[in-house]
Amino acid sequence: MHSFGHPVDLDALSTLCQEFHLTLIEDAAEALGSFYRKQHVGHKGLMSILSFNGNKIITTGGGGAILTNDEQLAHLAKHITSTAKIPHAWQIAHDQIGFNYRMPNINAALGCAQLEQLPGFIEKKRKLAEIYRQTFADIPYADIFIEPKYAKSNYWLNLLMLDKNCLHLKDEILTQSHQSGIAIRPAWNLMHHLPMYSSMPCMDVSFAEALVKRIICLPSSVNLLDNINNQ
Ligand SMILES: *Cc1c(COP(=O)(O)O)cnc(C)c1O
């Protein structure tokens, strides 16, 4: 998963996958327009996904896309996401369990228009991230998360990383911001902290646990930059 639009270290991950005979599947839902070593994310895995949900970098209202270079898998994905009906002039026969996950034409049309705007959106996202970075540069107790060296990120969502010694201020910061009309958020919960998964086996993820406590998600809409420019 390319969290918050920042590519994971795909080379390192695929080495691990080879070593342990695992299939790599990239969750690039948040990472349309992000690059790993000059290549767009979504190329390394056997399959990858993008999301066009309302909160993502571009939207079709809902839905997403499956990416793969495996022709057979592509046909299978197309088949079972469009009710698994065998093509025929009049017969209505389905050859396996299928799903109606087709993107309606109206949503696809919206997506085409959104795609045309993607370069502009990403430029604005990156500018906004830079403004945040500069604004918080002199504040000792928090940093803006910046893209890894190997990556060019879309900065889908900007993250303020609280210093480990300031975690007790997090609730206060969230409360005060909301009272001032600034909708900042904590990070999503880790899966193993969700009640329905809490009894599942879980490895040591103390690094993620430490990170998630520090994260505050900042407003990151491209419209924000328009507002700044208009002032
Ligand atoms: C949004 C998101 C999804 C789900 O995408 P939907 O289009 O809402 O189903 C999956 N993974 C990540 C990392 C996401 O951010």
Coordinates of C-alpha atoms and ligand atoms in Angstrom, one line a residue:
M1 CA 0.0 0.0 0.0
H2 CA 1.3 3.4 -1.0
S3 CA 0.1 5.2 2.1
F4 CA -1.1 8.8 1.7
G5 CA 0.3 8.8 -1.9
H6 CA 3.9 8.1 -0.9
P7 CA 5.3 5.1 -2.8
V8 CA 6.6 2.2 -0.7
D9 CA 10.1 1.0 -1.4
L10 CA 9.0 -1.4 -4.2
D11 CA 12.4 -2.9 -5.0
A12 CA 13.0 -3.9 -1.4
L13 CA 9.5 -5.2 -1.2
S14 CA 9.7 -7.3 -4.3
T15 CA 13.0 -8.8 -3.1
L16 CA 11.2 -9.9 0.1
C17 CA 8.3 -11.2 -2.0
Q18 CA 10.7 -13.3 -4.1
E19 CA 12.5 -14.6 -1.0
F20 CA 9.2 -15.7 0.7
H21 CA 7.4 -16.7 -2.5
L22 CA 4.7 -14.1 -2.0
T23 CA 2.7 -12.4 -4.7
L24 CA 3.0 -8.6 -4.8
I25 CA -0.2 -6.7 -5.2
E26 CA 0.0 -2.9 -5.0
D27 CA -2.7 -0.9 -3.4
A28 CA -2.2 2.4 -5.2
A29 CA -5.7 3.7 -4.3
E30 CA -4.1 6.9 -2.9
A31 CA -1.2 7.1 -5.3
L32 CA -2.4 8.0 -8.8
G33 CA 0.3 10.3 -10.2
S34 CA 3.0 9.1 -7.8
F35 CA 6.3 7.7 -9.1
Y36 CA 8.7 5.2 -7.8
R37 CA 12.2 5.7 -9.3
K38 CA 10.7 7.4 -12.3
Q39 CA 8.1 4.8 -13.0
H40 CA 4.5 5.3 -12.0
V41 CA 3.4 3.1 -9.1
G42 CA 1.3 0.0 -10.0
H43 CA 3.9 -1.6 -12.3
K44 CA 5.7 -3.8 -9.9
G45 CA 2.9 -6.0 -8.6
L46 CA 1.2 -8.8 -10.5
M47 CA -1.9 -6.6 -10.1
S48 CA -2.6 -3.1 -8.7
I49 CA -5.6 -1.1 -7.8
L50 CA -6.6 2.6 -8.1
S51 CA -9.5 4.2 -6.3
F52 CA -11.7 6.9 -7.8
N53 CA -13.7 7.4 -4.6
G54 CA -14.8 11.0 -3.8
N55 CA -11.8 11.6 -1.5
K56 CA -9.1 10.5 -3.8
I57 CA -6.9 12.4 -6.2
I58 CA -9.4 12.2 -9.0
T59 CA -12.9 10.9 -8.7
T60 CA -15.6 9.2 -10.7
G61 CA -18.0 9.6 -7.8
G62 CA -17.1 6.0 -6.7
G63 CA -15.3 3.0 -8.1
G64 CA -11.8 2.4 -9.2
A65 CA -9.6 0.4 -11.6
I66 CA -7.6 -2.8 -11.6
L67 CA -4.2 -2.6 -13.3
T68 CA -2.2 -5.6 -14.6
N69 CA 0.1 -6.5 -17.4
D70 CA -1.1 -10.1 -17.2
E71 CA -3.5 -10.6 -20.1
Q72 CA -5.2 -13.6 -18.7
L73 CA -5.8 -12.0 -15.4
A74 CA -7.1 -8.9 -17.1
H75 CA -9.6 -10.9 -19.0
L76 CA -10.7 -12.8 -15.9
A77 CA -11.0 -9.5 -13.9
K78 CA -13.1 -8.0 -16.7
H79 CA -15.2 -11.2 -16.9
I80 CA -16.1 -11.6 -13.2
T81 CA -16.6 -7.9 -12.6
S82 CA -19.1 -7.7 -15.4
T83 CA -21.4 -10.6 -14.2
A84 CA -19.3 -13.4 -15.9
K85 CA -21.7 -13.6 -18.8
I86 CA -20.4 -15.5 -21.9
P87 CA -20.6 -13.2 -24.9
H88 CA -23.3 -14.3 -27.2
A89 CA -25.8 -12.6 -29.5
W90 CA -28.9 -13.7 -27.5
Q91 CA -28.1 -16.5 -25.0
I92 CA -27.8 -15.4 -21.4
A93 CA -25.3 -17.8 -19.8
H94 CA -23.0 -17.2 -17.0
D95 CA -20.0 -19.5 -16.5
Q96 CA -18.9 -18.6 -12.9
I97 CA -19.8 -16.5 -9.9
G98 CA -19.7 -12.9 -11.1
F99 CA -20.2 -9.4 -9.8
N100 CA -21.8 -6.3 -11.2
Y101 CA -18.8 -4.0 -10.6
R102 CA -19.0 -2.2 -14.0
M103 CA -18.4 1.5 -14.0
P104 CA -21.5 3.2 -15.3
N105 CA -20.8 5.3 -18.4
I106 CA -21.7 8.6 -16.7
N107 CA -19.1 8.0 -14.0
A108 CA -16.6 7.0 -16.6
A109 CA -17.2 10.3 -18.5
L110 CA -16.6 12.2 -15.3
G111 CA -13.4 10.2 -14.8
C112 CA -12.2 11.1 -18.3
A113 CA -12.7 14.8 -17.6
Q114 CA -10.9 14.3 -14.2
L115 CA -8.0 12.6 -15.8
E116 CA -7.4 15.6 -18.0
Q117 CA -7.1 17.7 -14.8
L118 CA -4.7 15.2 -13.1
P119 CA -1.4 17.0 -14.0
G120 CA -2.9 20.3 -12.7
F121 CA -4.2 18.6 -9.5
I122 CA -0.8 17.1 -8.8
E123 CA 1.1 20.3 -9.4
K124 CA -1.2 22.0 -6.9
K125 CA -0.9 19.2 -4.4
R126 CA 2.8 19.4 -4.5
K127 CA 2.8 23.2 -4.1
L128 CA 0.5 22.9 -1.1
A129 CA 2.8 20.3 0.4
E130 CA 5.7 22.7 -0.1
I131 CA 3.8 25.5 1.6
Y132 CA 3.0 23.3 4.6
R133 CA 6.7 22.2 4.7
Q134 CA 8.0 25.8 4.7
T135 CA 5.3 26.9 7.2
F136 CA 6.2 24.2 9.7
A137 CA 10.0 24.3 9.1
D138 CA 10.7 26.4 12.1
I139 CA 8.3 24.6 14.5
P140 CA 10.4 22.2 16.5
Y141 CA 7.7 19.9 17.7
A142 CA 6.2 18.8 14.4
D143 CA 7.4 18.0 10.8
I144 CA 5.6 17.7 7.5
F145 CA 6.1 14.2 6.0
I146 CA 8.0 14.6 2.8
E147 CA 8.4 12.1 -0.1
P148 CA 11.1 9.4 0.2
K149 CA 14.3 10.0 -1.9
Y150 CA 13.4 7.4 -4.5
A151 CA 9.9 8.8 -5.0
K152 CA 7.9 11.6 -6.6
S153 CA 4.7 11.6 -4.6
N154 CA 1.3 13.1 -5.4
Y155 CA 0.9 14.4 -1.8
W156 CA -2.7 13.1 -1.7
L157 CA -2.9 13.9 2.0
N158 CA -0.4 16.0 3.9
L159 CA 0.8 14.7 7.2
L160 CA 1.9 16.6 10.2
M161 CA 4.2 14.3 12.3
L162 CA 4.1 15.3 15.9
D163 CA 7.3 14.9 17.9
K164 CA 7.3 11.8 20.1
N165 CA 7.5 14.1 23.2
C166 CA 4.3 16.0 22.1
L167 CA 1.9 13.2 21.7
H168 CA -0.1 14.3 24.8
L169 CA -0.9 17.5 22.8
K170 CA -2.6 15.7 19.9
D171 CA -6.2 15.7 21.3
E172 CA -5.8 19.3 22.2
I173 CA -4.6 20.2 18.7
L174 CA -7.4 18.3 17.1
T175 CA -10.0 20.0 19.4
Q176 CA -8.7 23.5 18.9
S177 CA -8.4 23.2 15.2
H178 CA -11.9 21.9 14.8
Q179 CA -13.2 24.8 17.0
S180 CA -11.4 27.1 14.6
G181 CA -13.1 25.4 11.6
I182 CA -10.0 23.6 10.4
A183 CA -10.9 20.0 9.7
I184 CA -7.7 18.1 10.6
R185 CA -7.9 14.4 11.4
P186 CA -5.9 11.6 13.1
A187 CA -4.7 8.8 10.8
W188 CA -6.9 5.8 10.1
N189 CA -6.7 3.0 12.7
L190 CA -4.4 0.1 12.1
M191 CA -6.3 -3.0 11.1
H192 CA -5.3 -5.0 14.1
H193 CA -6.8 -2.3 16.4
L194 CA -10.2 -2.7 14.8
P195 CA -12.6 -4.7 16.9
M196 CA -13.5 -7.3 14.2
Y197 CA -9.8 -8.1 13.6
S198 CA -8.5 -7.7 17.1
S199 CA -8.4 -11.5 17.8
M200 CA -6.5 -12.2 14.5
P201 CA -2.8 -13.1 14.5
C202 CA -0.6 -10.1 14.2
M203 CA 3.2 -9.7 13.9
D204 CA 5.3 -7.0 15.6
V205 CA 4.1 -3.8 14.0
S206 CA 5.4 -1.5 16.7
F207 CA 6.9 0.8 14.0
A208 CA 3.5 1.4 12.5
E209 CA 2.0 1.8 16.0
A210 CA 4.5 4.4 16.9
L211 CA 4.0 6.3 13.6
V212 CA 0.2 6.3 13.7
K213 CA 0.2 8.0 17.1
R214 CA 2.2 10.9 15.6
I215 CA 0.1 11.5 12.5
I216 CA -2.3 14.4 12.0
C217 CA -3.8 14.6 8.5
L218 CA -4.0 18.2 7.3
P219 CA -6.5 19.7 4.9
S220 CA -5.1 18.9 1.4
S221 CA -7.8 19.8 -1.2
V222 CA -6.4 21.5 -4.4
N223 CA -9.0 24.2 -3.8
L224 CA -7.0 25.4 -0.8
L225 CA -4.3 26.6 -3.0
D226 CA -6.8 28.5 -5.2
N227 CA -7.9 30.2 -1.9
I228 CA -4.4 31.1 -0.9
N229 CA -3.6 32.5 -4.4
N230 CA -6.8 34.6 -4.3
Q231 CA -5.9 36.3 -1.0
Ligands
LIG1 C1 -9.7 4.5 -0.7 C2 -8.8 3.4 -0.5 C3 -9.3 2.1 -0.8 C4 -10.6 1.8 -1.2 O1 -11.0 2.4 -2.4 P1 -12.6 2.5 -2.7 O2 -12.6 3.0 -4.1 O3 -13.2 3.4 -1.7 O4 -13.2 1.1 -2.5 C5 -8.4 1.0 -0.6 N1 -7.1 1.2 -0.2 C6 -6.7 2.4 0.2 C7 -5.3 2.6 0.6 C8 -7.5 3.5 0.0 O5 -7.0 4.8 0.4

